[in-house]
Coordinates of N, CA and C in Angstrom, one line a residue:
X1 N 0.8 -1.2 0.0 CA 0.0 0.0 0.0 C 0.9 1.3 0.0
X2 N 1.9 1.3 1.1 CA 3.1 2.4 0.5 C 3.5 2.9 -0.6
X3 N 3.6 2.0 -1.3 CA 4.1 2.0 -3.0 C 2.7 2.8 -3.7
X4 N 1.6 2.6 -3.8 CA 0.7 2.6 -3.7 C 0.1 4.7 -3.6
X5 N 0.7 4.3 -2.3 CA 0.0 6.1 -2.2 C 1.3 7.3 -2.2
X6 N 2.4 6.6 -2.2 CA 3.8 7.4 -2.7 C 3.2 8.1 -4.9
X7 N 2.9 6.9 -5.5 CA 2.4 7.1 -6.6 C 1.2 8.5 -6.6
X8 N 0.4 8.3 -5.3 CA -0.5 9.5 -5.3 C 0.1 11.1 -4.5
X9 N 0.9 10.9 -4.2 CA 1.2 12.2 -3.3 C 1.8 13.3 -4.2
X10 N 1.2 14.2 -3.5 CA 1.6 15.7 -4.1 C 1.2 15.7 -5.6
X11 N -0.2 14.9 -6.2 CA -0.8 14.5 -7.1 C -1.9 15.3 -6.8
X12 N -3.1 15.9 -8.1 CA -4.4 16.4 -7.9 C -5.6 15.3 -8.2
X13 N -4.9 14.2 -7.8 CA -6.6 13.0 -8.2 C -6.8 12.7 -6.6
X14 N -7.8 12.6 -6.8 CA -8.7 12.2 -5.7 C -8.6 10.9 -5.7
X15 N -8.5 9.8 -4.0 CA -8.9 8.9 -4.2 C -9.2 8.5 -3.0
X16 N -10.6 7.3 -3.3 CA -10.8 6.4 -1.9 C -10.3 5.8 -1.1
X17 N -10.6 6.1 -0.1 CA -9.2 5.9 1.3 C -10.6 5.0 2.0
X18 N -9.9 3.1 2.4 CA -10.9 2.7 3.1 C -9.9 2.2 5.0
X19 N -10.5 2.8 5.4 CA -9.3 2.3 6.9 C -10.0 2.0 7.9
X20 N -11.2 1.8 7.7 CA -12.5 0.9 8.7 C -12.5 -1.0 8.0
X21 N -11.5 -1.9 8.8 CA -11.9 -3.2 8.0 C -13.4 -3.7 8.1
X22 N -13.5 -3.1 8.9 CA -15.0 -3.9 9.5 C -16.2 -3.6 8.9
X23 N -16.8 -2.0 8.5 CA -17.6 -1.5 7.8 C -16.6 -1.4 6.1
X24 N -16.5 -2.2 5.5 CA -16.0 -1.9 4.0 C -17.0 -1.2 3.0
X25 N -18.0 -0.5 3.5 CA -18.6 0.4 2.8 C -18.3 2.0 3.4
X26 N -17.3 2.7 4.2 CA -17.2 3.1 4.6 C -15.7 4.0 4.1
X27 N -15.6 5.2 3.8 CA -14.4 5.6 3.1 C -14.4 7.2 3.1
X28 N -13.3 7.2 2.6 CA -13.2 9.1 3.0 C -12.8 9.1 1.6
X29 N -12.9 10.5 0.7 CA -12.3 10.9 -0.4 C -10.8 11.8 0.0
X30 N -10.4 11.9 -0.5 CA -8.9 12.7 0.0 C -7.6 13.1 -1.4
X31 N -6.6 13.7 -1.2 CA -6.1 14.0 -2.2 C -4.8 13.5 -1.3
X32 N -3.6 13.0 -1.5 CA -2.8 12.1 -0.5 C -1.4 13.6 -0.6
X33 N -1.2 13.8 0.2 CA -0.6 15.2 0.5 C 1.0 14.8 0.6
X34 N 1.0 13.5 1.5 CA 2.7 12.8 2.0 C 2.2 11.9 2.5
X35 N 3.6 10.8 2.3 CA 3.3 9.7 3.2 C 4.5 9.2 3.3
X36 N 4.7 8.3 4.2 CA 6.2 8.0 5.0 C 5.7 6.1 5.4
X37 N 6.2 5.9 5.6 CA 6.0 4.2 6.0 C 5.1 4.0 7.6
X38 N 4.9 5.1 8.1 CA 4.2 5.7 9.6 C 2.9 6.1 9.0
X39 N 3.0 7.3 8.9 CA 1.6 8.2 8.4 C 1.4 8.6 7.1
X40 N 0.2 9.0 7.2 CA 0.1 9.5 5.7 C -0.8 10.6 6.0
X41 N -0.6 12.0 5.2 CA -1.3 13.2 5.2 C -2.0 13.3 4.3
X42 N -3.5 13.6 4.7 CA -4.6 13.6 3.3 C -5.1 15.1 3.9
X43 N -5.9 15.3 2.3 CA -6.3 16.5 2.3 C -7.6 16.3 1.8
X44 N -8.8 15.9 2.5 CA -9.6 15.5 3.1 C -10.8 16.8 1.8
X45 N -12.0 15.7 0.8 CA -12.9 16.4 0.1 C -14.1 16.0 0.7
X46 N -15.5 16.9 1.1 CA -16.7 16.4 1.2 C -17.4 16.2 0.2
X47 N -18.5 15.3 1.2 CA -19.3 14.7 -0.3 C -19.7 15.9 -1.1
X48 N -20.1 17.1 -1.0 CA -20.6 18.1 -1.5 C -19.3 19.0 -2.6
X49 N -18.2 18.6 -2.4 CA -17.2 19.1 -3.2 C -16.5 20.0 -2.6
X50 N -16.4 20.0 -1.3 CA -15.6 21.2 -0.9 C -14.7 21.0 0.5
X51 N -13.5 21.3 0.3 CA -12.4 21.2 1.1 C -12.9 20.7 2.5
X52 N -12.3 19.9 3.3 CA -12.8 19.1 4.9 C -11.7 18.6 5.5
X53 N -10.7 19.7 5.3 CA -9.4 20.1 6.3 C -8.7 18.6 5.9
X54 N -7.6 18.4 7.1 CA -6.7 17.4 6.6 C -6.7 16.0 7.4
X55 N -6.1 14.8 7.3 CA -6.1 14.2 8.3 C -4.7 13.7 7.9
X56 N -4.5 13.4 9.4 CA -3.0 12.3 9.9 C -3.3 10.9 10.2
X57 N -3.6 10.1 9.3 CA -3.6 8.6 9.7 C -2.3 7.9 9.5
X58 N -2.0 6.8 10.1 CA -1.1 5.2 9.9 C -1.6 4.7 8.4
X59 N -0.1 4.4 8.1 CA -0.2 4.1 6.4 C -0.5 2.8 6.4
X60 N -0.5 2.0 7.8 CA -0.9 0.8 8.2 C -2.4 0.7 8.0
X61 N -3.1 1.5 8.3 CA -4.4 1.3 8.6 C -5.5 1.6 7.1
X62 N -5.1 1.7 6.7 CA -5.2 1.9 5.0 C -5.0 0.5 4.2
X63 N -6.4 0.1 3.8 CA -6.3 -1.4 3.4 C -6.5 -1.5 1.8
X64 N -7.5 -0.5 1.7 CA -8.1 -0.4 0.2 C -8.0 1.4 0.3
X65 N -7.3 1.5 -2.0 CA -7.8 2.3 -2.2 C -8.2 2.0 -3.9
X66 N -9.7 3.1 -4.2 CA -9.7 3.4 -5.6 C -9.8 4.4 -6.2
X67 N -9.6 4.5 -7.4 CA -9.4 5.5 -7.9 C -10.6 5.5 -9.4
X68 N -10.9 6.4 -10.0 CA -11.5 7.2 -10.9 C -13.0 6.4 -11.0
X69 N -13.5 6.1 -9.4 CA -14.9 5.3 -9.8 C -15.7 6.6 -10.1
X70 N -16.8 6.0 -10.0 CA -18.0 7.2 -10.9 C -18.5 8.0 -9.1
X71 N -18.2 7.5 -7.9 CA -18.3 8.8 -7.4 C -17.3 9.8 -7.0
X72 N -16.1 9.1 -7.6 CA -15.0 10.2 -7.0 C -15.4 10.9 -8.7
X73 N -15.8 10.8 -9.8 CA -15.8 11.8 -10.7 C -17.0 12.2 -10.6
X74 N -17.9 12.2 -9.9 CA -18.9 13.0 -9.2 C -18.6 14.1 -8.5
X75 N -17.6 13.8 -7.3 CA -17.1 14.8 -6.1 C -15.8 15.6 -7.2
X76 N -15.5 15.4 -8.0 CA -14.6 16.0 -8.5 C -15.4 17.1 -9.6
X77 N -15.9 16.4 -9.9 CA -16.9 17.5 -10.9 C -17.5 18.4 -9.8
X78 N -18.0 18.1 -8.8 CA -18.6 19.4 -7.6 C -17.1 20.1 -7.0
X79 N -15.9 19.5 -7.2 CA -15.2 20.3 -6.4 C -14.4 21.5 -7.7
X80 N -14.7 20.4 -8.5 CA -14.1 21.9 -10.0 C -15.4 22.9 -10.3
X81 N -16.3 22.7 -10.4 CA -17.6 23.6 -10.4 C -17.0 25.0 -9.3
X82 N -17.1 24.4 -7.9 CA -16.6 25.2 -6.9 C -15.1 25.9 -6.9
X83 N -14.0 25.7 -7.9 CA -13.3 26.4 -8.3 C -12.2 26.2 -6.5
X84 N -12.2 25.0 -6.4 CA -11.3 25.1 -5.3 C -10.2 24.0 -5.5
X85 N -9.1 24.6 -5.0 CA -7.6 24.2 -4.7 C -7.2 23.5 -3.5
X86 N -6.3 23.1 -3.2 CA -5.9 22.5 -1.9 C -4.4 23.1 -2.3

């Protein structure tokens, strides 16, 4: 998974971050900001398309991610509409 979100950092795609094993319908959208073999810094999008500050999680705890499903090009289309940056 390291390898994995090293590929997404300091990147503008969005992708599903799932770090709940237990609810696997459960996931945050985020843009992957840094990551280290410890943590990983995301820069956290709501469902509504607009910026939802950052988080510091374990790069451990990060089991699944995807990329360009049809809701992350949903939230991306509401967060380019909204003309916002991170």
């Amino acid at each position: 998974m390291f390898k994995q979100l090293q590929a997404f950092a300091n990147q503008e795609k969005m992708v599903e971050i799932y770090t709940d094993i237990e609810d696997g319908e459960k996931f945050s959208v985020a843009k992957v900001l840094d990551v280290s073999e410890d943590y990983t810094i995301l820069a956290n999008v709501s469902p509504n398309g607009m910026n939802d500050g950052f988080s510091l999680i374990k790069t451990d705890d990060i089991y699944q991610l995807n990329t360009e499903t049809r809701y992350i090009q949903n939230i991306e289309k509401l967060y380019k509409a909204k003309n916002k940056t991170i």
